[in-house]
Coordinates of C-alpha atoms and ligand atoms in Angstrom, one line a residue:
M1 CA 283.9 -23.4 134.4
H2 CA 287.6 -22.4 134.9
K3 CA 288.4 -19.8 137.6
I4 CA 291.2 -17.3 137.7
S5 CA 291.7 -15.3 140.9
L6 CA 293.7 -12.1 140.5
V7 CA 295.1 -11.1 143.8
I8 CA 295.8 -7.5 143.2
P9 CA 297.4 -6.6 146.5
E10 CA 299.9 -9.4 146.0
K11 CA 302.6 -7.9 143.7
I12 CA 305.3 -10.2 142.2
G13 CA 307.4 -7.4 140.8
I14 CA 307.9 -5.1 137.8
I15 CA 308.0 -7.0 134.5
N16 CA 311.4 -6.0 133.1
R17 CA 310.6 -5.1 129.5
N18 CA 313.7 -7.0 128.4
I19 CA 311.7 -10.2 128.9
Y20 CA 310.3 -9.2 125.5
G21 CA 313.7 -9.3 123.9
H22 CA 314.9 -10.7 120.5
F23 CA 317.9 -12.5 119.1
A24 CA 319.5 -11.9 115.7
E25 CA 322.4 -14.2 114.8
H26 CA 324.6 -14.4 111.7
I27 CA 323.0 -17.6 110.6
G28 CA 321.1 -18.7 107.5
G29 CA 318.8 -15.8 106.5
V30 CA 318.5 -13.9 109.7
I31 CA 320.9 -11.0 109.1
Y32 CA 321.4 -11.1 105.3
D33 CA 318.0 -10.9 103.4
G34 CA 316.2 -11.0 106.7
I35 CA 317.2 -7.8 108.5
W36 CA 319.7 -6.4 106.1
V37 CA 319.0 -6.0 102.4
G38 CA 321.7 -3.3 101.7
E39 CA 321.3 0.3 100.7
E40 CA 321.3 -0.4 97.0
S41 CA 318.6 -3.0 97.2
R42 CA 315.3 -2.7 95.3
V43 CA 313.7 -4.0 98.5
P44 CA 312.4 -0.9 100.4
N45 CA 315.0 -0.2 103.1
I46 CA 316.1 2.4 105.7
R47 CA 319.9 2.7 105.5
G48 CA 320.1 -0.9 104.3
F49 CA 317.6 -2.4 106.8
R50 CA 314.4 -4.0 105.5
K51 CA 311.8 -1.2 105.9
D52 CA 308.8 -3.5 106.6
L53 CA 310.6 -5.3 109.3
V54 CA 311.8 -2.1 111.0
E55 CA 308.4 -0.6 111.0
M56 CA 306.6 -3.7 112.3
L57 CA 309.2 -4.4 114.9
R58 CA 308.9 -0.8 116.2
K59 CA 305.2 -1.4 116.9
I60 CA 305.8 -4.1 119.5
N61 CA 308.4 -2.0 121.5
P62 CA 311.4 -4.3 121.1
P63 CA 313.4 -3.7 124.3
V64 CA 316.7 -5.5 123.5
I65 CA 318.4 -7.5 120.7
R66 CA 321.1 -10.1 121.3
W67 CA 323.8 -10.3 118.6
P68 CA 325.9 -11.6 116.7
G69 CA 325.3 -15.2 118.0
G70 CA 324.7 -17.8 119.2
C71 CA 327.4 -20.1 118.2
F72 CA 328.4 -17.6 115.5
A73 CA 329.8 -15.4 118.3
E74 CA 332.4 -17.9 119.3
T75 CA 334.5 -17.4 116.2
Y76 CA 333.6 -13.8 115.5
N77 CA 336.3 -11.1 115.5
W78 CA 334.6 -7.7 115.8
R79 CA 337.5 -6.1 113.9
D80 CA 336.4 -7.8 110.7
G81 CA 333.1 -5.9 110.9
I82 CA 334.2 -2.3 111.1
G83 CA 335.6 0.2 108.6
A84 CA 334.6 0.7 104.9
R85 CA 332.2 -2.1 104.0
E86 CA 333.8 -2.8 100.6
E87 CA 337.1 -3.5 102.4
R88 CA 335.9 -5.8 105.0
P89 CA 337.2 -9.4 104.7
T90 CA 335.1 -12.4 103.8
T91 CA 335.5 -14.9 106.6
V92 CA 334.4 -18.5 107.4
N93 CA 331.1 -18.3 109.3
F94 CA 330.8 -20.7 112.3
W95 CA 327.9 -22.3 110.5
Y96 CA 329.9 -22.9 107.4
F97 CA 330.0 -26.6 108.3
C98 CA 326.2 -26.7 108.1
D99 CA 325.4 -24.6 105.1
G100 CA 328.7 -23.6 103.4
K101 CA 327.9 -19.9 103.6
L102 CA 330.7 -17.4 104.1
E103 CA 330.4 -14.2 106.1
N104 CA 331.0 -11.0 104.1
N105 CA 330.9 -8.8 107.3
E106 CA 328.6 -6.2 105.7
V107 CA 326.8 -6.0 109.0
G108 CA 329.2 -5.3 111.9
T109 CA 329.0 -3.4 115.2
H110 CA 328.1 0.0 113.6
E111 CA 325.3 -1.5 111.6
F112 CA 324.0 -3.5 114.5
I113 CA 323.9 -0.4 116.7
D114 CA 322.2 1.5 113.9
F115 CA 319.5 -1.2 113.6
C116 CA 318.9 -1.1 117.4
R117 CA 318.5 2.6 117.3
L118 CA 316.1 2.4 114.3
V119 CA 313.8 0.1 116.2
G120 CA 314.3 1.6 119.6
A121 CA 316.0 -1.5 121.2
A122 CA 319.1 -1.8 123.5
P123 CA 322.0 -3.8 122.1
Y124 CA 323.1 -7.0 123.9
I125 CA 326.5 -8.2 122.5
A126 CA 327.4 -11.8 123.0
A127 CA 331.2 -11.6 123.1
N128 CA 333.5 -14.4 122.0
A129 CA 335.0 -16.2 125.0
T130 CA 336.4 -19.1 123.1
T131 CA 338.7 -17.8 120.4
L132 CA 339.4 -14.2 121.3
T133 CA 341.5 -13.0 124.3
P134 CA 340.0 -11.0 127.2
L135 CA 342.0 -8.1 125.9
E136 CA 340.2 -8.1 122.6
I137 CA 336.8 -8.2 124.3
R138 CA 337.9 -5.4 126.6
N139 CA 339.0 -3.5 123.5
W140 CA 335.5 -4.0 121.9
V141 CA 333.9 -2.5 125.0
E142 CA 336.3 0.4 124.9
Y143 CA 335.5 0.9 121.2
C144 CA 331.8 0.9 121.9
N145 CA 331.6 2.8 125.1
Y146 CA 334.4 5.2 125.7
P147 CA 333.8 8.9 125.2
R148 CA 334.5 10.6 121.9
G149 CA 338.2 11.2 121.1
S150 CA 339.4 9.8 124.4
T151 CA 341.5 6.9 123.1
A152 CA 343.0 5.5 119.9
L153 CA 340.1 3.0 119.7
T154 CA 337.4 5.7 120.1
R155 CA 339.2 7.8 117.4
L156 CA 339.0 4.7 115.2
R157 CA 335.2 4.5 115.9
E158 CA 334.9 8.2 114.9
K159 CA 336.9 7.5 111.7
N160 CA 334.4 4.7 111.0
G161 CA 331.5 7.1 111.2
S162 CA 330.4 7.1 114.9
P163 CA 331.9 9.8 117.0
E164 CA 329.5 9.3 119.8
P165 CA 329.7 6.1 122.0
F166 CA 327.3 3.2 121.5
N167 CA 326.8 2.8 125.3
V168 CA 326.3 -0.9 125.1
V169 CA 325.2 -2.1 128.6
F170 CA 324.7 -5.9 128.1
W171 CA 327.7 -8.1 127.4
G172 CA 327.5 -11.9 127.3
I173 CA 330.7 -13.7 128.1
G174 CA 330.6 -16.6 125.6
N175 CA 327.7 -18.7 124.3
E176 CA 326.9 -22.3 125.2
N177 CA 330.4 -22.8 126.5
W178 CA 329.3 -26.3 127.6
G179 CA 328.9 -27.0 123.8
H180 CA 330.4 -25.3 120.7
G181 CA 331.6 -22.4 122.9
G182 CA 334.7 -24.4 123.9
N183 CA 333.2 -27.7 125.1
M184 CA 334.1 -26.7 128.7
T185 CA 333.2 -28.1 132.0
P186 CA 331.5 -25.8 134.5
E187 CA 334.8 -25.4 136.3
D188 CA 336.6 -24.6 133.0
Y189 CA 334.0 -22.0 132.1
C190 CA 334.1 -20.5 135.5
F191 CA 337.8 -20.0 135.2
E192 CA 337.4 -18.4 131.8
F193 CA 334.5 -16.2 132.9
R194 CA 336.5 -14.8 135.8
R195 CA 339.4 -14.0 133.5
Y196 CA 337.1 -12.1 131.1
A197 CA 334.9 -10.6 133.7
S198 CA 337.7 -9.2 135.8
I199 CA 339.0 -7.3 132.8
V200 CA 335.8 -6.3 131.0
K201 CA 333.6 -5.3 133.9
Y202 CA 336.0 -2.9 135.4
L203 CA 336.5 -1.0 132.1
D204 CA 333.1 0.6 132.4
K205 CA 331.9 -0.6 135.8
E206 CA 328.9 1.6 136.3
R207 CA 327.4 0.8 133.0
V208 CA 328.4 -2.7 131.8
K209 CA 326.2 -5.6 132.9
L210 CA 327.8 -9.1 132.4
I211 CA 325.8 -12.2 131.5
A212 CA 327.4 -15.5 132.2
C213 CA 326.7 -18.7 130.4
G214 CA 324.4 -20.9 132.4
P215 CA 322.9 -24.3 131.6
A216 CA 321.4 -26.1 128.6
S217 CA 317.8 -26.5 129.7
N218 CA 317.6 -27.5 133.3
D219 CA 321.1 -28.8 133.9
L220 CA 321.4 -28.2 137.6
N221 CA 324.8 -29.9 137.7
W222 CA 326.2 -27.1 135.5
T223 CA 324.7 -24.4 137.8
R224 CA 325.9 -26.1 141.0
R225 CA 329.4 -26.7 139.8
F226 CA 329.7 -23.2 138.2
F227 CA 328.6 -21.4 141.4
D228 CA 330.6 -23.7 143.6
K229 CA 333.8 -22.8 141.7
L230 CA 332.9 -19.1 141.6
K231 CA 332.4 -19.0 145.3
D232 CA 335.6 -20.8 146.0
V233 CA 337.9 -18.5 144.3
T234 CA 336.4 -15.0 143.8
H235 CA 338.4 -12.4 145.7
P236 CA 336.0 -10.5 148.1
S237 CA 337.1 -7.2 146.6
F238 CA 335.4 -8.1 143.3
G239 CA 332.0 -8.4 144.9
N240 CA 329.4 -9.7 142.5
I241 CA 330.6 -9.8 138.9
I242 CA 327.6 -11.5 137.3
D243 CA 324.5 -9.5 136.5
G244 CA 322.7 -12.1 134.5
Y245 CA 322.9 -15.9 134.2
S246 CA 321.8 -17.3 130.9
I247 CA 319.6 -20.3 130.2
H248 CA 318.9 -21.8 126.8
Y249 CA 315.9 -23.9 126.3
Y250 CA 314.2 -25.0 123.0
C251 CA 311.0 -27.0 122.7
G252 CA 312.2 -29.8 120.4
T253 CA 309.5 -30.7 117.9
A254 CA 306.7 -33.1 118.3
G255 CA 305.7 -34.2 114.8
N256 CA 307.1 -31.4 112.7
A257 CA 306.4 -27.7 112.1
L258 CA 303.3 -28.2 110.0
E259 CA 302.1 -31.7 110.6
F260 CA 301.2 -32.8 114.0
S261 CA 298.5 -34.9 115.7
Q262 CA 296.4 -33.7 118.7
D263 CA 298.8 -35.5 121.0
Q264 CA 301.7 -33.8 119.4
W265 CA 300.0 -30.5 119.8
Y266 CA 299.8 -31.1 123.6
E267 CA 303.3 -32.6 123.7
L268 CA 304.8 -29.4 122.3
L269 CA 302.7 -27.1 124.6
D270 CA 303.8 -29.2 127.6
K271 CA 307.4 -28.7 126.6
A272 CA 306.7 -25.0 126.7
A273 CA 305.1 -25.4 130.2
Y274 CA 308.4 -27.1 131.3
M275 CA 310.0 -23.7 131.3
E276 CA 308.2 -23.2 134.7
R277 CA 310.1 -26.1 136.2
I278 CA 313.4 -24.9 134.8
I279 CA 312.9 -21.4 136.3
C280 CA 311.7 -22.7 139.6
E281 CA 314.5 -25.2 140.1
Q282 CA 317.3 -23.0 138.7
R283 CA 316.2 -20.0 140.8
A284 CA 316.0 -22.1 143.9
L285 CA 319.5 -23.4 143.4
M286 CA 320.8 -19.9 142.6
D287 CA 319.2 -18.5 145.8
S288 CA 321.5 -20.8 147.8
Y289 CA 324.5 -19.0 146.3
D290 CA 323.0 -15.6 145.9
P291 CA 320.4 -15.0 148.6
Q292 CA 320.3 -11.3 147.9
R293 CA 319.2 -12.1 144.4
Q294 CA 321.7 -9.9 142.7
I295 CA 321.9 -12.2 139.7
G296 CA 318.9 -12.3 137.3
I297 CA 318.0 -15.1 135.0
V298 CA 318.4 -14.3 131.3
V299 CA 316.7 -16.8 129.0
D300 CA 318.6 -15.6 126.0
E301 CA 317.5 -18.4 123.6
W302 CA 314.1 -19.9 123.7
G303 CA 311.5 -21.1 121.2
C304 CA 310.5 -24.2 119.2
W305 CA 312.9 -26.2 117.1
H306 CA 311.3 -28.1 114.3
P307 CA 313.0 -30.2 111.5
K308 CA 314.5 -28.1 108.7
G309 CA 312.7 -27.3 105.5
S310 CA 309.2 -26.0 106.5
G311 CA 310.1 -22.3 105.9
P312 CA 309.7 -20.5 102.5
S313 CA 313.3 -21.1 101.6
R314 CA 312.7 -24.8 101.9
G315 CA 315.9 -25.4 103.9
E316 CA 318.2 -23.0 102.1
N317 CA 318.2 -20.8 105.2
L318 CA 319.6 -22.8 108.1
F319 CA 317.0 -23.5 110.8
E320 CA 314.3 -21.5 109.1
Q321 CA 310.8 -22.9 109.9
Q322 CA 307.1 -22.0 109.6
N323 CA 305.1 -21.2 112.6
T324 CA 301.6 -22.3 113.2
M325 CA 299.1 -21.5 115.9
R326 CA 300.9 -24.2 118.0
D327 CA 304.1 -22.1 118.0
A328 CA 302.1 -19.0 119.0
L329 CA 300.7 -21.0 122.0
V330 CA 304.2 -21.9 122.9
A331 CA 305.1 -18.2 122.9
A332 CA 302.1 -17.3 125.0
I333 CA 302.7 -20.0 127.6
T334 CA 306.4 -19.1 127.8
L335 CA 305.8 -15.4 128.2
N336 CA 303.2 -16.0 130.9
I337 CA 305.8 -18.0 132.8
F338 CA 308.4 -15.2 132.5
N339 CA 305.8 -12.6 133.7
N340 CA 305.0 -14.8 136.7
H341 CA 308.7 -15.0 137.6
C342 CA 309.6 -11.4 136.9
D343 CA 311.2 -11.1 140.3
K344 CA 314.0 -13.4 138.9
V345 CA 313.8 -13.4 135.1
V346 CA 315.3 -10.1 133.9
M347 CA 315.6 -10.7 130.2
A348 CA 314.6 -13.3 127.6
N349 CA 315.4 -13.4 123.8
V350 CA 313.2 -15.4 121.5
A351 CA 315.3 -17.3 118.9
Q352 CA 315.3 -15.8 116.4
L353 CA 313.9 -12.6 114.9
V354 CA 313.5 -13.6 111.2
N355 CA 313.9 -16.5 108.9
C356 CA 315.0 -18.9 111.6
L357 CA 313.6 -21.0 114.5
H358 CA 310.7 -19.3 116.4
S359 CA 310.7 -16.3 114.2
L360 CA 308.4 -13.2 114.3
F361 CA 309.0 -12.6 110.6
L362 CA 309.8 -14.5 107.4
A363 CA 311.3 -12.6 104.4
S364 CA 312.8 -13.3 101.0
G365 CA 313.7 -10.6 98.5
D366 CA 310.6 -8.3 98.4
K367 CA 308.4 -10.8 100.2
F368 CA 307.7 -10.4 103.9
V369 CA 305.2 -11.7 106.4
A370 CA 304.6 -11.6 110.1
T371 CA 304.1 -15.0 111.8
P372 CA 301.6 -15.7 114.6
N373 CA 304.5 -15.3 117.1
Y374 CA 304.7 -11.6 116.1
H375 CA 301.0 -11.2 117.1
V376 CA 301.7 -12.7 120.5
F377 CA 304.4 -10.2 121.2
D378 CA 302.0 -7.5 120.1
M379 CA 299.2 -8.7 122.3
Y380 CA 301.6 -9.0 125.3
K381 CA 303.3 -5.7 125.0
G382 CA 301.1 -4.1 127.6
H383 CA 303.0 -6.2 130.2
Q384 CA 306.2 -4.4 129.6
E385 CA 307.1 -2.5 132.8
G386 CA 303.8 -3.5 134.3
E387 CA 303.6 -4.7 137.9
A388 CA 302.9 -8.4 137.8
V389 CA 300.2 -9.6 140.3
R390 CA 299.6 -13.1 141.7
V391 CA 297.3 -15.2 139.5
L392 CA 295.7 -18.3 140.9
V393 CA 294.4 -20.6 138.2
D394 CA 291.7 -23.2 139.0
T395 CA 291.6 -25.3 135.8
D396 CA 291.7 -29.0 134.9
T397 CA 294.3 -30.9 133.0
I398 CA 294.3 -32.5 129.6
T399 CA 295.7 -36.0 129.3
Y400 CA 297.7 -36.8 126.2
K401 CA 300.2 -39.4 125.0
T402 CA 303.8 -38.6 124.3
G403 CA 305.8 -40.0 121.3
G404 CA 307.1 -42.6 123.8
N405 CA 303.5 -43.6 124.5
K406 CA 303.6 -42.2 128.1
E407 CA 300.5 -40.6 129.5
K408 CA 301.1 -37.0 130.6
Q409 CA 299.0 -34.1 131.8
L410 CA 299.0 -30.5 130.7
A411 CA 297.1 -27.6 132.5
R412 CA 294.3 -26.3 130.2
I413 CA 294.7 -22.6 130.9
S414 CA 298.0 -20.6 131.1
C415 CA 297.8 -17.1 132.3
S416 CA 299.6 -14.0 133.7
A417 CA 298.5 -10.5 134.7
S418 CA 300.0 -7.1 135.3
I419 CA 299.0 -3.6 136.1
K420 CA 300.3 -0.3 134.7
D421 CA 298.7 3.1 135.3
N422 CA 295.6 1.3 136.8
R423 CA 295.2 -0.7 133.6
L424 CA 295.1 -4.4 133.9
T425 CA 296.6 -6.6 131.2
L426 CA 295.6 -10.2 131.5
T427 CA 296.9 -12.7 129.0
L428 CA 295.5 -16.2 128.7
A429 CA 296.1 -19.3 126.5
N430 CA 293.5 -22.0 126.1
C431 CA 295.6 -25.1 125.4
H432 CA 292.7 -27.3 124.5
Y433 CA 292.9 -28.3 120.8
S434 CA 289.2 -28.3 120.1
E435 CA 287.2 -27.1 123.2
E436 CA 286.4 -23.6 124.1
A437 CA 286.9 -22.5 127.7
E438 CA 284.6 -20.4 129.9
V439 CA 286.7 -18.5 132.4
R440 CA 285.5 -16.6 135.4
I441 CA 287.9 -13.9 136.5
D442 CA 287.6 -13.1 140.2
L443 CA 289.3 -9.9 141.2
Y444 CA 290.5 -9.3 144.7
G445 CA 291.3 -5.8 145.8
A446 CA 289.9 -3.8 142.9
R447 CA 286.9 -3.5 140.6
F448 CA 286.7 -3.7 136.8
E449 CA 285.6 -0.7 134.9
E450 CA 282.7 -1.8 132.6
T451 CA 284.3 -1.9 129.2
A452 CA 287.3 -4.1 128.4
T453 CA 289.3 -4.7 125.2
K454 CA 289.6 -8.3 124.2
M455 CA 292.1 -9.3 121.6
T456 CA 291.8 -12.9 120.4
L457 CA 294.3 -14.9 118.3
N458 CA 293.1 -18.2 116.9
A459 CA 292.6 -20.0 113.6
A460 CA 290.0 -22.2 111.9
D461 CA 292.5 -25.0 112.1
P462 CA 295.4 -25.0 114.6
H463 CA 297.7 -26.1 111.7
M464 CA 297.3 -22.8 110.0
Y465 CA 300.1 -20.3 109.5
N466 CA 300.8 -17.1 107.7
S467 CA 302.6 -17.3 104.3
F468 CA 303.7 -14.8 101.7
E469 CA 300.6 -15.7 99.7
Q470 CA 298.2 -15.6 102.7
P471 CA 299.7 -13.2 105.2
G472 CA 296.5 -12.7 107.1
N473 CA 295.5 -16.3 107.9
I474 CA 296.2 -15.7 111.6
S475 CA 295.9 -12.2 113.0
P476 CA 294.3 -10.9 116.2
V477 CA 290.7 -9.8 116.3
T478 CA 290.0 -6.9 118.7
R479 CA 286.6 -6.3 120.3
E480 CA 285.2 -4.1 123.1
I481 CA 283.3 -6.3 125.6
K482 CA 281.3 -5.6 128.8
L483 CA 282.8 -7.1 131.9
S484 CA 280.4 -7.3 134.8
N485 CA 281.9 -7.3 138.3
S486 CA 279.3 -9.8 139.6
E487 CA 279.7 -12.2 136.6
P488 CA 283.1 -11.6 135.1
V489 CA 283.2 -14.4 132.6
I490 CA 285.0 -14.5 129.3
V491 CA 285.1 -17.2 126.6
L492 CA 288.4 -18.5 125.1
P493 CA 287.9 -20.2 121.7
P494 CA 289.7 -23.6 121.3
A495 CA 293.5 -23.4 120.8
S496 CA 293.5 -19.6 121.3
I497 CA 295.3 -16.8 123.0
V498 CA 293.4 -13.9 124.5
A499 CA 294.7 -10.5 125.8
L500 CA 292.3 -8.6 128.0
T501 CA 292.9 -5.0 129.0
V502 CA 290.7 -3.1 131.3
E503 CA 290.8 -0.1 133.6
L504 CA 290.6 -0.9 137.3
S505 CA 289.0 1.2 140.1
G506 CA 289.0 1.2 143.9
Ligands
AHR601 O1 319.6 -20.4 117.7 C1 320.4 -21.3 116.9 C2 321.6 -21.9 117.8 O2 321.1 -22.6 118.8 C3 322.5 -20.9 118.5 O3 323.5 -20.4 117.6 C4 323.1 -21.7 119.6 O4 323.5 -20.9 120.7 C5 322.0 -22.6 119.9 O5 322.5 -23.9 120.0

């Protein structure tokens, strides 16, 4: 039997709800046909936004959405996306070299803000730090955040239909600047970051939070060199100019999206578990530069990345993929890790919302379906703003062989727990492909009320997924169960995710 000890008096911190954030880039079918169908569309919509998506997204309390990229951001000029839609220019999308699609700019800043308001999320704008000047980014902040009628740019905003400010708090300075965002060294980027930050931050100092580009995966060299350079030259009067430090990590496929062996099942889940090491090593290094922990980790791109073509568009939408139970397990493991590090991880954005990599939805014309990843976000939403408590997991490991024929081990159970208003949310993933797991949950410092709610997500075959034709293949089953304080045992089916919620007393 596996054992989980919940040490209730040992609080890790409040789980920032922004850990449950999303990412919507102008790429493939994410914005156009995914989120935006247009006001004249026969697809049911709210002010041009796909109604089904808006309604389902609202249900999982989306806290924040990152936009407009990704790499797209690095050649995006926000001025192309404001004003009368029919007069907006058609421009060359960053991704044109991959799919030959042009950008018609129908969705720009006003539409993005409208979408955020519709679903109840905060906007997070990734600003272009490669091809626009600091002045133009500063102007974008002024356009979004300065009071009605106060400047020429705010009068332009009003003329474009939005007298009241957008109050955008989160601003990213660049995207993957070690790659397509300028192919910079950490020192080059640090130089650019300071130039942008010193202008942008002080325009709206009390509100604006700046997110700097951090490493690809666990590149400690990038982090060390960036912070070394920052420390060397920042004038003391600036204080701390970074609020968040971004990390991008994708679980590169094992097999492909729909076809995988048992070893490949474990290999992918183990790649998800690697997030733990990334966070531990990056945060330890960051602590040596920022002992007060003023800078949070923002994992603003994460998810699985499979070879193209498994999604319903069959490769027409760049990076669109199907998502099986295996991808749902990746989401569950990853979110457990974020919860367990909520004293450092302040935001995360799954890539990407619809018709892309680790998507919550797939859509095409009037067809729409929620993937198993959506259900994970639904099952985990009780963690938002909960207080995470220490979880000690006593489980065994599963041995598997990687593609390179190396033997590796993966812990069988992944887990995190939080408390909000005396209600415990405990989320567990059973990583074993074919064996159920009996788990004993020992509670230290509180008692369970008798009745708990158990939501289970699993499938007859872990290769299953939801499609337009069979949208309900994978959806959670909810049951009330009795939880005894003397024998608190629950059973996790093979390859499953379970969310348990229960009131606590004394
Ligand atoms: O999410 C797709 C792409 O992956 C993003 O544009 C980029 O930032 C990353 O490399």
